[in-house]
Coordinates of C-alpha atoms in Angstrom, one line a residue:
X45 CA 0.0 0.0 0.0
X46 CA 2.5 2.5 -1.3
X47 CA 2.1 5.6 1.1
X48 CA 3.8 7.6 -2.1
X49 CA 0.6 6.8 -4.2
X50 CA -1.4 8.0 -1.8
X51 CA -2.6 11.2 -3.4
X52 CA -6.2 10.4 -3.1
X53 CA -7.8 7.6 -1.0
X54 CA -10.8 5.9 -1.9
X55 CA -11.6 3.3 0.1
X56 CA -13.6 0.1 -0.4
X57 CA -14.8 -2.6 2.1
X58 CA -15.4 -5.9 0.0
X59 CA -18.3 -7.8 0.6
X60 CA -19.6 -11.4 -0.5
X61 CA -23.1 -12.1 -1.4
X62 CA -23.9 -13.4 1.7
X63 CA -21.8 -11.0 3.7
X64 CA -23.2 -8.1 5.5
X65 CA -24.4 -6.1 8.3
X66 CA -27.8 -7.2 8.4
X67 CA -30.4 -5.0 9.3
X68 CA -33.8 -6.9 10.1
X69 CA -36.7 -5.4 8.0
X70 CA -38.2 -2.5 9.6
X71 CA -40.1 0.8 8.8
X72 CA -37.5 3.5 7.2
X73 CA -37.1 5.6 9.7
X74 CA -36.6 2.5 12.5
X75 CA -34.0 1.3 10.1
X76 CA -32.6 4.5 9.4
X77 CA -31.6 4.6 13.5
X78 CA -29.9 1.4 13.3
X79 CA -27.8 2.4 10.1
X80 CA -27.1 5.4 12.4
X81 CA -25.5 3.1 15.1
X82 CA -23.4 1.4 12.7
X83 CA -21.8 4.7 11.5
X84 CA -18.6 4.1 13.2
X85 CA -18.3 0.2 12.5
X86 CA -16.9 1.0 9.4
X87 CA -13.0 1.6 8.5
X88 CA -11.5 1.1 4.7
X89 CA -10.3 2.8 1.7
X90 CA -8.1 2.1 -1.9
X91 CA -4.4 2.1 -2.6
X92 CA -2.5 1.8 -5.6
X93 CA -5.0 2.2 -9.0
X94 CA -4.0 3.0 -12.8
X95 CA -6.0 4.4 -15.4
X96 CA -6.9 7.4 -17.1
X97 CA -11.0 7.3 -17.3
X98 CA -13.4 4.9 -15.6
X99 CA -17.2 4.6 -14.8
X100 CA -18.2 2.4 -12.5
X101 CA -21.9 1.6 -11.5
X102 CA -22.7 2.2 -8.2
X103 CA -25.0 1.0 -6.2
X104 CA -27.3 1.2 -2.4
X105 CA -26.1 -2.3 -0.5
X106 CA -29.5 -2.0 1.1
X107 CA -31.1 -4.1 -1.0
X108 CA -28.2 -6.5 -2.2
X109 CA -26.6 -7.3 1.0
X110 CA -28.7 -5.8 3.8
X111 CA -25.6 -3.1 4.4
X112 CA -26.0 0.6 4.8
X113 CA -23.4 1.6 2.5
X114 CA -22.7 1.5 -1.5
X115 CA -21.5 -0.6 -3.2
X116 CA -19.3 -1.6 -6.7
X117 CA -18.4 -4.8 -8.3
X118 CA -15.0 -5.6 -8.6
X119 CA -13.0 -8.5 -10.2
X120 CA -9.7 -9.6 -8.6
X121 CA -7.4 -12.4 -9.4
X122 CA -6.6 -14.4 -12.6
X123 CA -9.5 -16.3 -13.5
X124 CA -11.3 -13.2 -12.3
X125 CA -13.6 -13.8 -9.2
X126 CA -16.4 -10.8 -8.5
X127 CA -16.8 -9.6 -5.3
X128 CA -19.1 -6.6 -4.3
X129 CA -16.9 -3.5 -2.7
X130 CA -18.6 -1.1 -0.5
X131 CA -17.4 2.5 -1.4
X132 CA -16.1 5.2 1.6
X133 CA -14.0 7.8 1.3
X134 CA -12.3 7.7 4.1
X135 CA -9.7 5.2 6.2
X136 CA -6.6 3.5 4.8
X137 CA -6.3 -0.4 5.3
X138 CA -7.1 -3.1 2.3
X139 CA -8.3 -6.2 3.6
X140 CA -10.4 -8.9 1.6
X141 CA -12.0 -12.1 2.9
X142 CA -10.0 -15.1 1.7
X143 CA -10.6 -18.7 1.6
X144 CA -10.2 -20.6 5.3
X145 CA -11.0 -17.7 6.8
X146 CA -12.3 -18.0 10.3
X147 CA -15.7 -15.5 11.2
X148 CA -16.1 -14.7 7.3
X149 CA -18.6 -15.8 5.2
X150 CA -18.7 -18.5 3.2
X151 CA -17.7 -16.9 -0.1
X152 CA -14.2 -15.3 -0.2
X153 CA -11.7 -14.8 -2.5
X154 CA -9.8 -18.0 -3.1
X155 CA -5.9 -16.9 -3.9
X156 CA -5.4 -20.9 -4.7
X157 CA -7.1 -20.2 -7.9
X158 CA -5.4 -17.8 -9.2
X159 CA -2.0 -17.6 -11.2
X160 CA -1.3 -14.0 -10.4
X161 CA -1.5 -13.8 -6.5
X162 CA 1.7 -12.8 -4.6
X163 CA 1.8 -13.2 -0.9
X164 CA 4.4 -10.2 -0.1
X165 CA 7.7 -11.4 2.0
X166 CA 8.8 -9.7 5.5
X167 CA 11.0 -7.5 3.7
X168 CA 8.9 -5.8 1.3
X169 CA 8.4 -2.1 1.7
X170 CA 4.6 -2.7 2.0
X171 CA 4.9 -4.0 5.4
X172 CA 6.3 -1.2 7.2
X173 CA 3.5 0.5 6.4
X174 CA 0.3 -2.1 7.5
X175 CA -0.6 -1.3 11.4
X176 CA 1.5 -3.9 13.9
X177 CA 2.8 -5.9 11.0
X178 CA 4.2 -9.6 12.1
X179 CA 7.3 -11.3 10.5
X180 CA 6.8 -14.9 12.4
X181 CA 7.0 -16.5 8.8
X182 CA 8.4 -16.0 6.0
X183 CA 5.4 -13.4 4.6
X184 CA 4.3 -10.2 6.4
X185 CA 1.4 -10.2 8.4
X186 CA -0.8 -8.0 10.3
X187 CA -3.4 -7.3 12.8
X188 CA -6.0 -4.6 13.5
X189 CA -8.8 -3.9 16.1
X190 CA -11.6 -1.2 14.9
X191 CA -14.3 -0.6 17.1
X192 CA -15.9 -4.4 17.9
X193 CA -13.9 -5.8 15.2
X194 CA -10.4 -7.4 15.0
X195 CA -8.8 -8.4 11.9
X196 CA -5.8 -10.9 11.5
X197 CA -4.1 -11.1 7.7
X198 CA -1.4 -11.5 5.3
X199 CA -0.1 -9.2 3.1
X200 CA -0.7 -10.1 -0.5
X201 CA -0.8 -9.1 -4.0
X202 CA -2.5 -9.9 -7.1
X203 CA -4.9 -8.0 -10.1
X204 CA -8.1 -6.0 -9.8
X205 CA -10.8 -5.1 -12.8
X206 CA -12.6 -2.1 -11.9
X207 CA -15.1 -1.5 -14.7
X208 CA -12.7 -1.8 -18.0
X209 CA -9.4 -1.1 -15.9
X210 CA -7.1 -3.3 -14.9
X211 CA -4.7 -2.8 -12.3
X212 CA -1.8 -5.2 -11.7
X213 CA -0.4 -6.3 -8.8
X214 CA -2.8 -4.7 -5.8
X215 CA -2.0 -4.8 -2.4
X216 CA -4.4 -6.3 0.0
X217 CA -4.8 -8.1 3.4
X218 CA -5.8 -11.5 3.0
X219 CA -8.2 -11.6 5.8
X220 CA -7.3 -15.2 7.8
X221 CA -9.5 -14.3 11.2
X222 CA -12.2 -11.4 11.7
X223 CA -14.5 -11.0 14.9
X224 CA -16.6 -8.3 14.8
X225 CA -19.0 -6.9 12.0
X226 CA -16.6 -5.1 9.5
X227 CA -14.1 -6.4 6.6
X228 CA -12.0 -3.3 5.3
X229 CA -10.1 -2.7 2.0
X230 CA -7.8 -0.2 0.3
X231 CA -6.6 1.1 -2.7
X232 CA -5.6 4.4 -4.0
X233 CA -5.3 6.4 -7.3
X234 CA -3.0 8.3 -8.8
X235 CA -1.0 7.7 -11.9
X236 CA -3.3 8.0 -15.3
X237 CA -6.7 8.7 -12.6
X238 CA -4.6 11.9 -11.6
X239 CA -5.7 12.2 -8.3
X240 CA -9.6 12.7 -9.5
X241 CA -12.5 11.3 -9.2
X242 CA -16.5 11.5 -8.7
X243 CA -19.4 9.5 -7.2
X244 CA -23.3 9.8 -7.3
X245 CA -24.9 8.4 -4.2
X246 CA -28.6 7.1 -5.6
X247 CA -31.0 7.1 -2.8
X248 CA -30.5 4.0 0.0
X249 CA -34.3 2.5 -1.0
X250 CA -32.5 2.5 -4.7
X251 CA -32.2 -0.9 -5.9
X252 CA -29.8 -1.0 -9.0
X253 CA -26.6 -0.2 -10.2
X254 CA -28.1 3.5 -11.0
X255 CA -25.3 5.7 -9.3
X256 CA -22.3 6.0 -10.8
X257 CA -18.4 6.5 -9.3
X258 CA -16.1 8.3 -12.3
X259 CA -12.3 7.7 -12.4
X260 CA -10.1 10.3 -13.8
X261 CA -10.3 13.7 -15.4
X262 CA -11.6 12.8 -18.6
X263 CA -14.8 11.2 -16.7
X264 CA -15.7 14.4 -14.7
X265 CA -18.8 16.9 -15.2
X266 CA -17.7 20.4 -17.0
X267 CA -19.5 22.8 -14.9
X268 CA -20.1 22.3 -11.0
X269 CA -19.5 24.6 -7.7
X270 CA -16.6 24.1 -5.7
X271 CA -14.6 25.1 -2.6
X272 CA -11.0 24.1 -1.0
X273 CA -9.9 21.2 0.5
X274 CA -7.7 21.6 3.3
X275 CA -4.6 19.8 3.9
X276 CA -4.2 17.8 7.0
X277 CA -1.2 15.8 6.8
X278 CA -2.0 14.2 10.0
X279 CA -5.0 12.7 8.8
X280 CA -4.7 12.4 5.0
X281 CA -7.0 10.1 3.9
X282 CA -10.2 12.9 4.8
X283 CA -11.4 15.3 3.0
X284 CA -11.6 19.0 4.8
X285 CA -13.5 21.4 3.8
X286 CA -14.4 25.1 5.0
X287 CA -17.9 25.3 6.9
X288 CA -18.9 28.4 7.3
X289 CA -22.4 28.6 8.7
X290 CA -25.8 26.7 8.2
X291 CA -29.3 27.7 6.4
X292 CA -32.0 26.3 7.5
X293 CA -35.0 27.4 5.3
X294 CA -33.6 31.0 5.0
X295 CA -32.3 31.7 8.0
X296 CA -29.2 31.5 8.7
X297 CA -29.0 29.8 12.4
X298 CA -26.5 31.3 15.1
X299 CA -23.5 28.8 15.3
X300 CA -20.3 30.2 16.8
X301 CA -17.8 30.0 14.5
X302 CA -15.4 27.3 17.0
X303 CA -18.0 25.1 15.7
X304 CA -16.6 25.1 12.1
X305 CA -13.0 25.7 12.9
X306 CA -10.2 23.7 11.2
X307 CA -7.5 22.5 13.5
X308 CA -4.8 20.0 11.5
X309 CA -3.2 19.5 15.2
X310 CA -6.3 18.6 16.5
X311 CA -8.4 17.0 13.3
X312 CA -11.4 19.5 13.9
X313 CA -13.0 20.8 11.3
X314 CA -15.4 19.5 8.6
X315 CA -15.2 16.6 6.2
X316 CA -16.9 14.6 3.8
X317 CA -17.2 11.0 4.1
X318 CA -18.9 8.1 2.1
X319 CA -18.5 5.5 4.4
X320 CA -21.0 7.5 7.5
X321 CA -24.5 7.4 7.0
X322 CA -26.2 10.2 8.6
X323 CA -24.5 13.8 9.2
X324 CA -23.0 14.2 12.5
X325 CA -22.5 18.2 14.1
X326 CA -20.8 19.1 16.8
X327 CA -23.0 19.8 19.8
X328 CA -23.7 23.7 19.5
X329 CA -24.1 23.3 15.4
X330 CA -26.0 20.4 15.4
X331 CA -28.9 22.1 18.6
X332 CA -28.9 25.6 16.5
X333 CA -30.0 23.3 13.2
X334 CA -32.4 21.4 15.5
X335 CA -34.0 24.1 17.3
X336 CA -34.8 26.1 14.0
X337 CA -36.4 23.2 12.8
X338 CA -38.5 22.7 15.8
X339 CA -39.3 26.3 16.0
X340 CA -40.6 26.2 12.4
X341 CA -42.8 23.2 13.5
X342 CA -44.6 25.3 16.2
X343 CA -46.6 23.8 18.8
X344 CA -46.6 20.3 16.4
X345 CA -45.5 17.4 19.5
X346 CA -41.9 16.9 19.0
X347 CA -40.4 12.9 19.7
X348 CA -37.4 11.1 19.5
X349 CA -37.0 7.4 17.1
X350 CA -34.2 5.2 18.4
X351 CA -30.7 7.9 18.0
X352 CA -33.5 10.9 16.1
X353 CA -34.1 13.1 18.8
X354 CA -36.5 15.4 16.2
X355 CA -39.5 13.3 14.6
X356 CA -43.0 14.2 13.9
X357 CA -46.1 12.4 13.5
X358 CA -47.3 15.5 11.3
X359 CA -45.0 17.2 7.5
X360 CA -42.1 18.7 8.6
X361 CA -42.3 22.2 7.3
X362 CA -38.6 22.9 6.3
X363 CA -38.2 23.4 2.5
X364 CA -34.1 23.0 2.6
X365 CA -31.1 22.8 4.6
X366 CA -27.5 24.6 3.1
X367 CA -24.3 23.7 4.1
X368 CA -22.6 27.2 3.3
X369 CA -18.5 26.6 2.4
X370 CA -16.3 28.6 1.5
X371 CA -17.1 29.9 -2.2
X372 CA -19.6 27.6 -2.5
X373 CA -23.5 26.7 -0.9
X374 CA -25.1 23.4 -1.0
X375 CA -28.6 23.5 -0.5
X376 CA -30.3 20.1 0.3
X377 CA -34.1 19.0 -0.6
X378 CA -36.0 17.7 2.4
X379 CA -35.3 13.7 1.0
X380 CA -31.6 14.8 2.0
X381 CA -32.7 15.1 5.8
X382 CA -35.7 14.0 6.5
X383 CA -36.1 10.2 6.9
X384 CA -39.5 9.4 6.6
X385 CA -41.5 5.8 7.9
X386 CA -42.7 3.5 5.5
X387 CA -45.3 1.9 8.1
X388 CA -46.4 5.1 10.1
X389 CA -46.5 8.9 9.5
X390 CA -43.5 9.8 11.6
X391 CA -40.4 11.8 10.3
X392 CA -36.9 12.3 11.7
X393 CA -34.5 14.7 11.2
X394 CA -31.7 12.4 9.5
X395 CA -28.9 14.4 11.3
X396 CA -27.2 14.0 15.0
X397 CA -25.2 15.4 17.0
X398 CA -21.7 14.2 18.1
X399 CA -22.3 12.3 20.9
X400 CA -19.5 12.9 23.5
X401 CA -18.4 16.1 24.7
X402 CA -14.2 15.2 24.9
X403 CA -14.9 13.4 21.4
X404 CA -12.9 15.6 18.0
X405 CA -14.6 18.3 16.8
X406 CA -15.5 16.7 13.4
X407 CA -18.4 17.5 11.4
X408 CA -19.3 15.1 9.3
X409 CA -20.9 15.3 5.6
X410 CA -22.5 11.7 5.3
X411 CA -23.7 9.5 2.6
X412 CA -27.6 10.5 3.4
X413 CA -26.9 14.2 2.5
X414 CA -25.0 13.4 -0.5
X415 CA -26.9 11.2 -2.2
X416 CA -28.2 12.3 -5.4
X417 CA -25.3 14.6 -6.0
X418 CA -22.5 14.3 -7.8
X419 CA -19.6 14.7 -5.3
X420 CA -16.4 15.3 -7.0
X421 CA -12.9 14.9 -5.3
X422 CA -9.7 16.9 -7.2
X423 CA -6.9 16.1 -5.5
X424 CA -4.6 18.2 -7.7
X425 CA -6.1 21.1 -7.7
X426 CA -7.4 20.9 -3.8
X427 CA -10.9 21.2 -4.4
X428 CA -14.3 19.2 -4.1
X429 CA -17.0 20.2 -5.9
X430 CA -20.7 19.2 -5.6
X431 CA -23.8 19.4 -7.7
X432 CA -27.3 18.2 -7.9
X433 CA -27.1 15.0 -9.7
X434 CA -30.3 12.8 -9.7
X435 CA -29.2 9.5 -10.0
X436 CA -31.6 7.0 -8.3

């Protein structure tokens, strides 16, 4: 996982078919809570790609794989095997589920069947650069805890098809032990990609490939608002941005500026992120957005919905939300926060506050607000771009 290639990450957390976290069937906005929980149950993200333009289809796991992310197919090895990837745009660790492995499903990617997969010796530059890497045998091995979940694996290469490209030689874990709920993988982009690329979220009830992530310059849209990304070497697989204030309808509510502030010594500020599912605030932006909805609503009886603190049995009478950045507004129809039941009349305000007072300052950007936008990504030029994209 070549930390010099790293000039964009995307990650991707690779799934079988009968591999998931599985979220019983339940009303939307019931369901909606629970993908809520599993926000920070998720780690991952891409290292080492080639190519100069790409479109892949995209898709909602919900339906496929009972998973609240989205997800790609991918072919890896030689005979190609096809394994679905779950996009997020954030972490740093490849890991696939291989054959024999204990606590995965039972389909993996079997490296005994393929003529181009390398397991990577002690001494190979890779693995000074996977977290606590282990040299008891001959090939390097590694281990990682996230959250609820450990992961035990080797170090290994072999070749990846994503859409028409095909990229030789990628660096994964092997996955040999897992407990927990989540399987991670990487890969980066650079070279012919140039540091750029683009996704359309469709909707989470979506089903279908109908979203679309776009690799490369060549594959991006001509005309769509922008504002900086800001560096953080400390943390450089997120991508900062500058928050400014927040609209709600067409007020603009009274944040203090702290709120917002970008801090690369600390890792406060704002990001976007694929990978979360519902937008996180820090405490005093996150009450100011709440209470200006709630004083819209009037005297309508305000109730809570498993981790939605702001659900009505009654229409919620906001028109839009805006996220305003720096050079550049974002203004989101109520289907990009308000989660709505599919067995009762109650909605939620899909948003929440970060939970724990001594917890980063990070607001987050999630995958519910994005989707049906076309969120661009240019490393090169440090900016990130979004535009209204329908694409469910």
């Amino acid at each position: 996982m070549t930390t010099t290639a790293l000039l964009f990450s995307l990650a991707i957390l690779f799934f079988s078919l009968a591999q998931g976290l599985h979220h019983p069937s339940c009303d939307a906005a019931e369901q909606g809570s629970t993908l809520k929980s599993n926000d920070k149950a998720r780690l991952l993200y891409l290292s080492s790609l080639v190519a100069g333009r790409s479109i892949v289809p995209l898709a909602s796991a919900r339906a496929v794989v009972q998973n609240p992310t989205y997800i790609v197919k991918a072919k890896i090895g030689t005979p190609a095997q096809t394994l679905l990837m779950a996009v997020d745009t954030s972490n740093d660790a490849a890991w696939v589920p291989c054959t024999g492995c204990v606590g995965c499903s039972s389909t993996t990617y079997n490296s005994a069947k393929s003529s181009t997969f390398k397991p990577l010796k002690c001494g190979a530059p890779q693995c000074g650069q996977v977290p606590n890497p282990s040299c008891g045998g001959a090939t390097c091995g590694f281990n990682l805890t996230y959250g609820n979940s450990a992961v035990t694996a080797t170090l290994v290469q072999d070749n990846i098809t994503l859409a028409t490209d095909s990229i030789h030689s990628y660096t994964f874990g092997c996955v040999q032990k897992t407990t927990g709920s989540s399987f991670p993988a990487q890969r980066s982009a650079g070279g012919l990609y140039r540091s750029i690329f683009s996704y359309c979220l469709p909707s989470y009830k979506s089903v279908g490939f109908t979203g679309s992530l776009r690799l490369g310059p060549n594959s991006q849209p001509v005309r769509i608002k922008t504002t900086q990304l800001l560096k953080n070497p400390r943390r450089s697989s997120f991508y900062y941005v500058n928050l400014m204030a927040i609209r709600v309808g067409r007020r603009v509510v009274n944040i203090p500026p702290s709120a917002f502030a970008f801090d690369p010594n600390t890792g406060a500020g704002t990001v976007f992120d694929s990978g979360t599912v519902f937008t996180s605030l820090v405490k005093p932006a996150y009450t100011a957005v709440r209470d200006e909805v709630r004083r819209r609503m009037g005297n309508a009886t305000v109730s809570s919905l498993g981790g939605f603190d702001t659900c009505y049995s009654v229409p919620i009478n906001v028109p839009t939300i805006t996220f305003m950045f720096s050079g550049m507004n974002v203004t989101l129809p109520q289907d990009n926060f308000i989660i709505r039941s599919s067995a009762s009349t109650i909605s939620c305000l899909a948003m929440a506050a970060r939970r724990r007072q001594r917890e980063l300052r990070l607001n987050v950007i999630a995958s519910f607000q994005q989707q049906n936008h076309r969120i661009l990504i240019d490393v090169p030029n440090s900016k990130l771009g979004v535009a209204r994209e329908p694409c469910s």
